[in-house]
Amino acid sequence: MNRPPEQHEQQALFGWEDAVPARPADPGGGFRDSPRARRMLNVREVYAEPAALASPRGRQILARLPGVPVTEVAGHWRIPSLHGNDGNIARWTRIKSETLVLGVRQSLTTRPNGRSADWIAPGASNGCAMACAYCYVPRRKGYANPITLFTNIEAITAHVRRHVRAQGPKREPNQCDPHAWVYDIGENGDCSVDALICDNTADLIAAFRALPSAKASFATKFVNPDLLALDPRGRTRVRFSVMPADDSRLLDLRTSPVAERIAAAADFLDAGYEVHFNLSPVVLRPGWQRDWAELLEQLDDVLPGRVKAQAAAEIIMLTHNQQLHEVNLGWHPRAEEVLWQPAAQETKRSENGALNVRYARDIKRDALARLRELIAEHAPWLRVRYSF
């Protein structure tokens, strides 16, 4: 998006009405016997820790990948030929389709959150086959971010069960949930995509099905009908992430179209899930107010009353990062034209110690207030549970 330097002033973020240039999503390949899965995953190489290869879950995964070469690695986190090879930037999306990493999760800790969820559970994956340009997960990884699946799922689910039982019943309502302890099970991955590969997501949903004082929660940008058969019985909250379609076409590569995510909400509710929405991330760029209003009108038009009656939303403003910015310039520079806005952003150290950039305090405050006004006008039934 070409613009004169003076248009970088912060007021321009609120006044322009130009459309964001569209970019079509990439195709992929798959595990499950469906066109949807084949478009997402076409695994041609596996990196794996020896303990992961020896585990029942590791054997399940490899049985679905006959003939695919496996390279044993000492650890899943830093693989020099993968994460440390700057030549991989040009293959960013291809690696997500063709490469899979198997590891054993060593740190089984549940930490408090209090925002989107009460607790962040130890996830069963790290990384993703989708290619959202703003994703925070690859910021410390280097030059590639494919799916890493953790095969010690029995240890993960056992840890979660112990933690839930140690809390006892939830005695006071909060923004996470009025009755149940909420555990985010997909902080660093997408559980819907993981379910194309193995039963980790199914095992976690089954674990929470038997925990009446708690709920699992995960955000997703991929509609996977396989999840409809998992019988969550109200103990799993799916948060469909949505944004204006032009933003999604530019920034959400290899994801399900936003219209498909919205259309899936009723099916997931009827299958026993609680269905919420993440308005995420909110990217301030020309015409953002107009396009968010149109999205909210779409939600109001498409969603049936039974979805609206239980829906709630999280609003997440864009957070970005210098290292990710530099990686993105190597594979998707057009995204950085809207993500990287130094005149409107300020540096802030996140809770995990990372040094990130976010919209300046006044800009963020005004944008959140305006988006809440748009919700009240176009989707007044949508309760805002949390904003950040």
Short mmCIF file of C-alpha atoms in Angstrom, two decimals:
data_model
loop_
_atom_site.label_atom_id
_atom_site.label_comp_id
_atom_site.label_asym_id
_atom_site.label_seq_id
_atom_site.Cartn_x
_atom_site.Cartn_y
_atom_site.Cartn_z
CA MET A 1 0.00 0.00 0.00
CA ASN A 2 1.81 3.12 -1.22
CA ARG A 3 1.18 6.32 0.71
CA PRO A 4 3.02 9.59 1.31
CA PRO A 5 4.96 9.83 4.60
CA GLU A 6 2.60 12.37 6.13
CA GLN A 7 -0.20 9.82 5.98
CA HIS A 8 1.54 7.80 8.66
CA GLU A 9 0.18 10.24 11.24
CA GLN A 10 -2.03 8.51 13.76
CA GLN A 11 -5.21 10.35 12.73
CA ALA A 12 -4.93 8.70 9.31
CA LEU A 13 -5.57 5.34 10.93
CA PHE A 14 -9.06 6.50 11.82
CA GLY A 15 -9.94 8.41 8.67
CA TRP A 16 -8.91 6.50 5.55
CA GLU A 17 -11.53 4.45 3.77
CA ASP A 18 -9.36 2.67 1.20
CA ALA A 19 -9.72 -1.08 0.93
CA VAL A 20 -6.85 -3.33 1.98
CA PRO A 21 -5.50 -5.20 -1.06
CA ALA A 22 -6.66 -8.79 -1.07
CA ARG A 23 -4.38 -11.81 -1.23
CA PRO A 24 -5.72 -15.31 -1.87
CA ALA A 25 -5.04 -17.99 0.71
CA ASP A 26 -2.50 -20.69 -0.05
CA PRO A 27 -3.60 -24.27 -0.66
CA GLY A 28 -2.05 -27.19 1.24
CA GLY A 29 -2.30 -30.98 1.68
CA GLY A 30 -3.50 -33.42 4.33
CA PHE A 31 -3.74 -36.46 6.66
CA ARG A 32 -7.41 -37.28 6.89
CA ASP A 33 -9.20 -38.56 3.83
CA SER A 34 -10.90 -35.28 2.95
CA PRO A 35 -10.16 -32.43 0.55
CA ARG A 36 -10.09 -30.04 3.51
CA ALA A 37 -7.29 -31.96 5.19
CA ARG A 38 -5.35 -32.56 1.97
CA ARG A 39 -5.31 -28.82 1.30
CA MET A 40 -3.83 -28.16 4.72
CA LEU A 41 -1.14 -30.85 5.13
CA ASN A 42 1.11 -32.77 2.79
CA VAL A 43 3.83 -33.90 5.19
CA ARG A 44 7.09 -34.88 3.47
CA GLU A 45 9.53 -34.75 6.39
CA VAL A 46 9.36 -35.41 10.12
CA TYR A 47 11.79 -34.28 12.80
CA ALA A 48 11.32 -36.23 16.01
CA GLU A 49 12.81 -36.80 19.43
CA PRO A 50 13.53 -40.51 20.07
CA ALA A 51 11.12 -40.62 23.01
CA ALA A 52 8.37 -39.19 20.83
CA LEU A 53 8.96 -41.86 18.19
CA ALA A 54 8.71 -44.58 20.83
CA SER A 55 5.45 -43.32 22.33
CA PRO A 56 1.99 -44.68 21.41
CA ARG A 57 0.95 -41.28 20.04
CA GLY A 58 4.13 -40.99 18.01
CA ARG A 59 3.52 -44.43 16.52
CA GLN A 60 -0.07 -43.44 15.71
CA ILE A 61 1.12 -40.38 13.82
CA LEU A 62 3.85 -42.16 11.89
CA ALA A 63 1.44 -44.94 10.92
CA ARG A 64 -0.51 -42.26 9.04
CA LEU A 65 2.65 -41.17 7.22
CA PRO A 66 3.97 -44.30 5.49
CA GLY A 67 7.22 -43.70 3.66
CA VAL A 68 7.82 -40.21 5.04
CA PRO A 69 11.48 -39.81 6.10
CA VAL A 70 12.13 -39.20 9.80
CA THR A 71 15.14 -37.32 11.18
CA GLU A 72 15.87 -37.87 14.86
CA VAL A 73 16.74 -34.70 16.81
CA ALA A 74 17.88 -34.14 20.35
CA GLY A 75 15.14 -31.60 21.06
CA HIS A 76 12.13 -30.18 19.29
CA TRP A 77 12.68 -26.53 20.19
CA ARG A 78 15.88 -25.72 18.33
CA ILE A 79 16.54 -27.65 15.13
CA PRO A 80 19.39 -25.88 13.28
CA SER A 81 18.39 -26.96 9.78
CA LEU A 82 14.83 -25.84 10.44
CA HIS A 83 14.64 -22.99 12.96
CA GLY A 84 18.19 -21.75 12.48
CA ASN A 85 18.29 -21.62 8.66
CA ASP A 86 17.46 -18.16 7.34
CA GLY A 87 17.00 -19.66 3.88
CA ASN A 88 13.75 -21.16 5.17
CA ILE A 89 12.03 -17.75 5.23
CA ALA A 90 11.25 -18.03 1.53
CA ARG A 91 9.63 -21.42 2.24
CA TRP A 92 7.62 -20.20 5.24
CA THR A 93 4.21 -21.47 4.12
CA ARG A 94 5.54 -24.53 2.32
CA ILE A 95 7.30 -25.73 5.46
CA LYS A 96 4.02 -25.43 7.37
CA SER A 97 2.41 -27.87 4.94
CA GLU A 98 5.30 -30.28 4.46
CA THR A 99 7.15 -30.43 7.80
CA LEU A 100 6.06 -31.95 11.10
CA VAL A 101 7.96 -32.03 14.40
CA LEU A 102 7.28 -34.57 17.16
CA GLY A 103 8.46 -33.91 20.68
CA VAL A 104 7.86 -34.67 24.34
CA ARG A 105 6.61 -31.81 26.47
CA GLN A 106 8.94 -31.53 29.45
CA SER A 107 7.29 -28.67 31.33
CA LEU A 108 3.91 -29.73 32.66
CA THR A 109 2.79 -26.60 34.46
CA THR A 110 -0.51 -24.76 34.52
CA ARG A 111 -0.20 -21.04 35.04
CA PRO A 112 -2.84 -18.46 35.98
CA ASN A 113 -4.24 -16.17 33.31
CA GLY A 114 -7.41 -14.37 34.41
CA ARG A 115 -8.07 -12.80 31.01
CA SER A 116 -9.32 -15.14 28.33
CA ALA A 117 -9.18 -18.11 30.70
CA ASP A 118 -8.61 -18.74 34.38
CA TRP A 119 -5.67 -20.99 33.60
CA ILE A 120 -3.32 -21.78 30.71
CA ALA A 121 -2.92 -25.54 30.53
CA PRO A 122 0.19 -27.19 29.08
CA GLY A 123 -0.67 -27.36 25.39
CA ALA A 124 -0.35 -30.46 23.27
CA SER A 125 1.26 -28.57 20.38
CA ASN A 126 3.36 -25.58 19.46
CA GLY A 127 3.23 -23.96 16.03
CA CYS A 128 0.68 -24.30 13.30
CA ALA A 129 0.09 -25.32 9.68
CA MET A 130 -1.69 -22.02 9.06
CA ALA A 131 0.27 -18.86 8.32
CA CYS A 132 -1.19 -15.85 10.12
CA ALA A 133 1.28 -13.03 9.63
CA TYR A 134 0.72 -11.60 13.13
CA CYS A 135 1.06 -14.89 15.04
CA TYR A 136 3.09 -14.51 18.24
CA VAL A 137 4.25 -18.16 18.41
CA PRO A 138 7.19 -17.92 15.96
CA ARG A 139 8.70 -14.79 17.52
CA ARG A 140 11.39 -16.77 19.35
CA LYS A 141 11.70 -19.70 16.96
CA GLY A 142 13.69 -18.30 14.05
CA TYR A 143 13.00 -19.02 10.41
CA ALA A 144 10.33 -21.72 10.44
CA ASN A 145 7.21 -22.47 12.47
CA PRO A 146 5.56 -25.76 11.49
CA ILE A 147 3.44 -27.82 13.86
CA THR A 148 5.25 -29.43 16.77
CA LEU A 149 3.06 -32.11 18.34
CA PHE A 150 3.75 -33.35 21.84
CA THR A 151 3.24 -37.08 22.06
CA ASN A 152 3.10 -37.49 25.85
CA ILE A 153 -0.61 -36.68 25.82
CA GLU A 154 -1.38 -39.06 28.70
CA ALA A 155 0.93 -37.06 30.98
CA ILE A 156 -0.63 -33.76 29.82
CA THR A 157 -4.21 -34.88 30.45
CA ALA A 158 -3.29 -36.42 33.81
CA HIS A 159 -1.70 -33.15 34.88
CA VAL A 160 -4.81 -31.20 33.87
CA ARG A 161 -7.11 -33.56 35.77
CA ARG A 162 -5.03 -33.19 38.94
CA HIS A 163 -4.97 -29.43 38.63
CA VAL A 164 -8.73 -29.13 38.10
CA ARG A 165 -9.50 -31.37 41.05
CA ALA A 166 -7.12 -29.42 43.27
CA GLN A 167 -9.09 -26.20 42.61
CA GLY A 168 -12.39 -27.54 43.85
CA PRO A 169 -15.58 -25.80 42.71
CA LYS A 170 -15.45 -22.23 41.38
CA ARG A 171 -17.06 -20.13 44.09
CA GLU A 172 -17.17 -16.68 42.47
CA PRO A 173 -18.07 -15.73 38.89
CA ASN A 174 -15.58 -13.77 36.80
CA GLN A 175 -15.11 -12.65 33.21
CA CYS A 176 -13.83 -16.08 32.20
CA ASP A 177 -16.98 -17.95 33.24
CA PRO A 178 -19.61 -17.63 35.99
CA HIS A 179 -19.44 -21.25 37.13
CA ALA A 180 -16.53 -23.25 35.69
CA TRP A 181 -12.77 -22.93 35.81
CA VAL A 182 -11.70 -22.23 32.20
CA TYR A 183 -8.47 -23.78 30.89
CA ASP A 184 -6.97 -22.66 27.59
CA ILE A 185 -5.69 -25.84 25.96
CA GLY A 186 -4.38 -24.32 22.71
CA GLU A 187 -2.33 -21.26 23.61
CA ASN A 188 0.48 -21.94 21.12
CA GLY A 189 -1.29 -23.92 18.41
CA ASP A 190 -4.65 -24.54 16.77
CA CYS A 191 -6.46 -27.57 18.18
CA SER A 192 -8.71 -27.86 15.12
CA VAL A 193 -5.71 -28.37 12.83
CA ASP A 194 -3.97 -30.68 15.31
CA ALA A 195 -7.03 -32.92 15.14
CA LEU A 196 -6.28 -33.60 11.47
CA ILE A 197 -3.09 -35.36 12.51
CA CYS A 198 -3.77 -37.26 15.72
CA ASP A 199 -6.11 -37.63 18.70
CA ASN A 200 -4.49 -35.09 21.04
CA THR A 201 -7.43 -32.69 20.76
CA ALA A 202 -9.95 -35.50 21.14
CA ASP A 203 -8.18 -36.71 24.29
CA LEU A 204 -8.24 -33.25 25.87
CA ILE A 205 -11.92 -32.75 25.06
CA ALA A 206 -12.70 -36.17 26.53
CA ALA A 207 -10.78 -35.29 29.70
CA PHE A 208 -12.82 -32.12 30.29
CA ARG A 209 -16.06 -33.93 29.51
CA ALA A 210 -15.53 -35.75 32.81
CA LEU A 211 -14.62 -32.61 34.80
CA PRO A 212 -17.85 -30.86 35.84
CA SER A 213 -16.08 -27.94 37.52
CA ALA A 214 -13.99 -26.96 34.47
CA LYS A 215 -14.13 -26.17 30.77
CA ALA A 216 -11.53 -26.43 28.05
CA SER A 217 -11.18 -23.45 25.73
CA PHE A 218 -9.34 -22.89 22.47
CA ALA A 219 -9.34 -20.33 19.67
CA THR A 220 -9.37 -21.48 16.06
CA LYS A 221 -9.31 -20.15 12.52
CA PHE A 222 -9.90 -23.56 10.92
CA VAL A 223 -13.26 -25.29 10.58
CA ASN A 224 -12.73 -29.02 11.14
CA PRO A 225 -15.98 -31.02 10.99
CA ASP A 226 -14.23 -33.97 12.66
CA LEU A 227 -14.61 -32.09 15.95
CA LEU A 228 -18.40 -32.31 15.72
CA ALA A 229 -18.25 -36.00 16.64
CA LEU A 230 -16.25 -35.57 19.88
CA ASP A 231 -19.26 -35.09 22.22
CA PRO A 232 -17.91 -32.30 24.47
CA ARG A 233 -21.19 -32.07 26.46
CA GLY A 234 -20.76 -28.36 27.11
CA ARG A 235 -17.33 -28.72 28.69
CA THR A 236 -15.33 -27.20 25.78
CA ARG A 237 -15.54 -23.63 24.55
CA VAL A 238 -14.60 -23.01 20.91
CA ARG A 239 -13.63 -19.42 20.15
CA PHE A 240 -13.86 -18.74 16.42
CA SER A 241 -11.46 -15.93 15.57
CA VAL A 242 -12.97 -13.47 13.10
CA MET A 243 -11.88 -10.26 11.38
CA PRO A 244 -12.99 -8.35 8.28
CA ALA A 245 -12.63 -10.43 5.13
CA ASP A 246 -10.08 -8.11 3.50
CA ASP A 247 -7.87 -8.31 6.57
CA SER A 248 -8.19 -12.07 6.64
CA ARG A 249 -7.26 -12.48 2.98
CA LEU A 250 -4.14 -10.42 3.56
CA LEU A 251 -3.10 -11.68 7.00
CA ASP A 252 -4.75 -15.08 7.67
CA LEU A 253 -3.09 -17.24 5.03
CA ARG A 254 -4.07 -20.93 4.85
CA THR A 255 -7.04 -20.49 7.20
CA SER A 256 -10.75 -21.18 6.69
CA PRO A 257 -12.56 -18.16 5.23
CA VAL A 258 -14.14 -15.96 7.87
CA ALA A 259 -17.61 -16.58 6.42
CA GLU A 260 -17.06 -20.33 6.88
CA ARG A 261 -16.04 -19.87 10.52
CA ILE A 262 -19.18 -17.85 11.20
CA ALA A 263 -21.40 -20.34 9.39
CA ALA A 264 -19.94 -23.21 11.46
CA ALA A 265 -20.94 -21.71 14.81
CA ALA A 266 -24.44 -23.22 14.90
CA ASP A 267 -23.16 -26.70 14.01
CA PHE A 268 -20.61 -26.58 16.83
CA LEU A 269 -23.20 -25.35 19.31
CA ASP A 270 -25.57 -28.15 18.30
CA ALA A 271 -22.71 -30.65 18.71
CA GLY A 272 -22.32 -29.69 22.37
CA TYR A 273 -19.70 -26.94 22.32
CA GLU A 274 -20.00 -23.51 23.87
CA VAL A 275 -19.30 -21.09 21.01
CA HIS A 276 -17.67 -17.69 21.52
CA PHE A 277 -15.87 -15.33 19.14
CA ASN A 278 -12.48 -13.68 19.16
CA LEU A 279 -12.51 -10.31 17.41
CA SER A 280 -8.84 -10.72 16.77
CA PRO A 281 -6.60 -9.12 15.99
CA VAL A 282 -8.03 -5.66 15.44
CA VAL A 283 -5.70 -4.04 12.91
CA LEU A 284 -5.99 -0.27 12.57
CA ARG A 285 -5.69 0.61 8.90
CA PRO A 286 -7.66 2.54 6.26
CA GLY A 287 -11.37 1.82 6.52
CA TRP A 288 -11.14 -0.39 9.60
CA GLN A 289 -14.29 1.03 11.19
CA ARG A 290 -16.39 0.49 8.09
CA ASP A 291 -15.17 -3.09 7.63
CA TRP A 292 -15.65 -4.07 11.26
CA ALA A 293 -19.19 -2.69 11.09
CA GLU A 294 -19.84 -4.89 8.05
CA LEU A 295 -18.45 -7.93 9.87
CA LEU A 296 -20.65 -7.30 12.88
CA GLU A 297 -23.67 -6.96 10.58
CA GLN A 298 -22.69 -10.29 9.01
CA LEU A 299 -22.59 -11.94 12.43
CA ASP A 300 -26.01 -10.50 13.21
CA ASP A 301 -27.49 -11.65 9.89
CA VAL A 302 -26.02 -15.17 9.80
CA LEU A 303 -26.05 -16.43 13.38
CA PRO A 304 -29.29 -17.99 14.65
CA GLY A 305 -30.81 -16.90 17.93
CA ARG A 306 -29.55 -19.92 19.87
CA VAL A 307 -25.93 -18.99 19.04
CA LYS A 308 -26.45 -15.34 19.91
CA ALA A 309 -28.07 -16.22 23.24
CA GLN A 310 -24.89 -17.85 24.59
CA ALA A 311 -22.22 -15.98 22.61
CA ALA A 312 -19.56 -13.72 24.05
CA ALA A 313 -16.53 -12.06 22.53
CA GLU A 314 -12.94 -11.22 23.24
CA ILE A 315 -11.42 -8.13 21.59
CA ILE A 316 -7.68 -8.43 20.98
CA MET A 317 -5.83 -5.46 19.53
CA LEU A 318 -2.80 -6.19 17.37
CA THR A 319 0.51 -6.85 19.09
CA HIS A 320 3.58 -7.12 16.88
CA ASN A 321 7.29 -7.77 17.28
CA GLN A 322 10.50 -6.54 15.61
CA GLN A 323 11.88 -10.04 15.00
CA LEU A 324 8.61 -11.23 13.47
CA HIS A 325 8.46 -8.08 11.35
CA GLU A 326 11.87 -8.91 9.90
CA VAL A 327 10.88 -12.51 9.19
CA ASN A 328 7.64 -11.42 7.54
CA LEU A 329 9.52 -9.04 5.22
CA GLY A 330 11.17 -12.14 3.77
CA TRP A 331 7.98 -14.00 2.86
CA HIS A 332 5.00 -11.64 3.04
CA PRO A 333 6.06 -7.97 2.96
CA ARG A 334 2.59 -6.79 1.95
CA ALA A 335 1.28 -7.81 5.36
CA GLU A 336 3.82 -5.56 7.05
CA GLU A 337 2.38 -2.53 5.28
CA VAL A 338 -0.55 -2.70 7.72
CA LEU A 339 1.01 -4.55 10.67
CA TRP A 340 4.11 -2.40 11.11
CA GLN A 341 3.05 1.19 11.89
CA PRO A 342 5.83 2.82 13.97
CA ALA A 343 4.03 6.18 14.10
CA ALA A 344 1.08 4.58 15.87
CA GLN A 345 2.84 1.90 17.94
CA GLU A 346 4.93 1.90 21.09
CA THR A 347 7.24 -0.63 22.68
CA LYS A 348 5.99 -2.66 25.60
CA ARG A 349 7.41 -5.64 27.45
CA SER A 350 4.86 -8.45 27.68
CA GLU A 351 4.22 -10.61 30.73
CA ASN A 352 6.41 -13.36 29.26
CA GLY A 353 9.34 -10.96 28.99
CA ALA A 354 9.16 -10.41 25.22
CA LEU A 355 9.71 -6.91 23.88
CA ASN A 356 6.79 -6.20 21.56
CA VAL A 357 5.08 -3.24 19.91
CA ARG A 358 1.45 -2.33 20.46
CA TYR A 359 -0.71 0.58 19.51
CA ALA A 360 0.02 3.64 21.60
CA ARG A 361 -2.10 3.89 24.71
CA ASP A 362 -4.39 6.68 23.47
CA ILE A 363 -4.86 5.12 20.04
CA LYS A 364 -5.70 1.75 21.56
CA ARG A 365 -8.12 3.25 24.07
CA ASP A 366 -9.98 5.20 21.39
CA ALA A 367 -10.11 2.23 19.03
CA LEU A 368 -11.50 -0.09 21.71
CA ALA A 369 -14.16 2.46 22.59
CA ARG A 370 -15.13 2.84 18.94
CA LEU A 371 -15.32 -0.91 18.39
CA ARG A 372 -17.57 -1.28 21.43
CA GLU A 373 -19.82 1.39 19.92
CA LEU A 374 -19.97 -0.57 16.67
CA ILE A 375 -20.88 -3.74 18.57
CA ALA A 376 -23.66 -1.93 20.42
CA GLU A 377 -25.00 -0.63 17.11
CA HIS A 378 -24.69 -3.69 14.87
CA ALA A 379 -24.59 -6.72 17.21
CA PRO A 380 -26.02 -5.59 20.56
CA TRP A 381 -26.49 -9.20 21.68
CA LEU A 382 -22.70 -9.79 21.60
CA ARG A 383 -21.40 -9.50 25.15
CA VAL A 384 -17.77 -8.40 25.34
CA ARG A 385 -16.19 -10.70 27.88
CA TYR A 386 -12.66 -9.39 27.67
CA SER A 387 -10.64 -6.81 25.72
CA PHE A 388 -6.89 -6.34 25.48
#
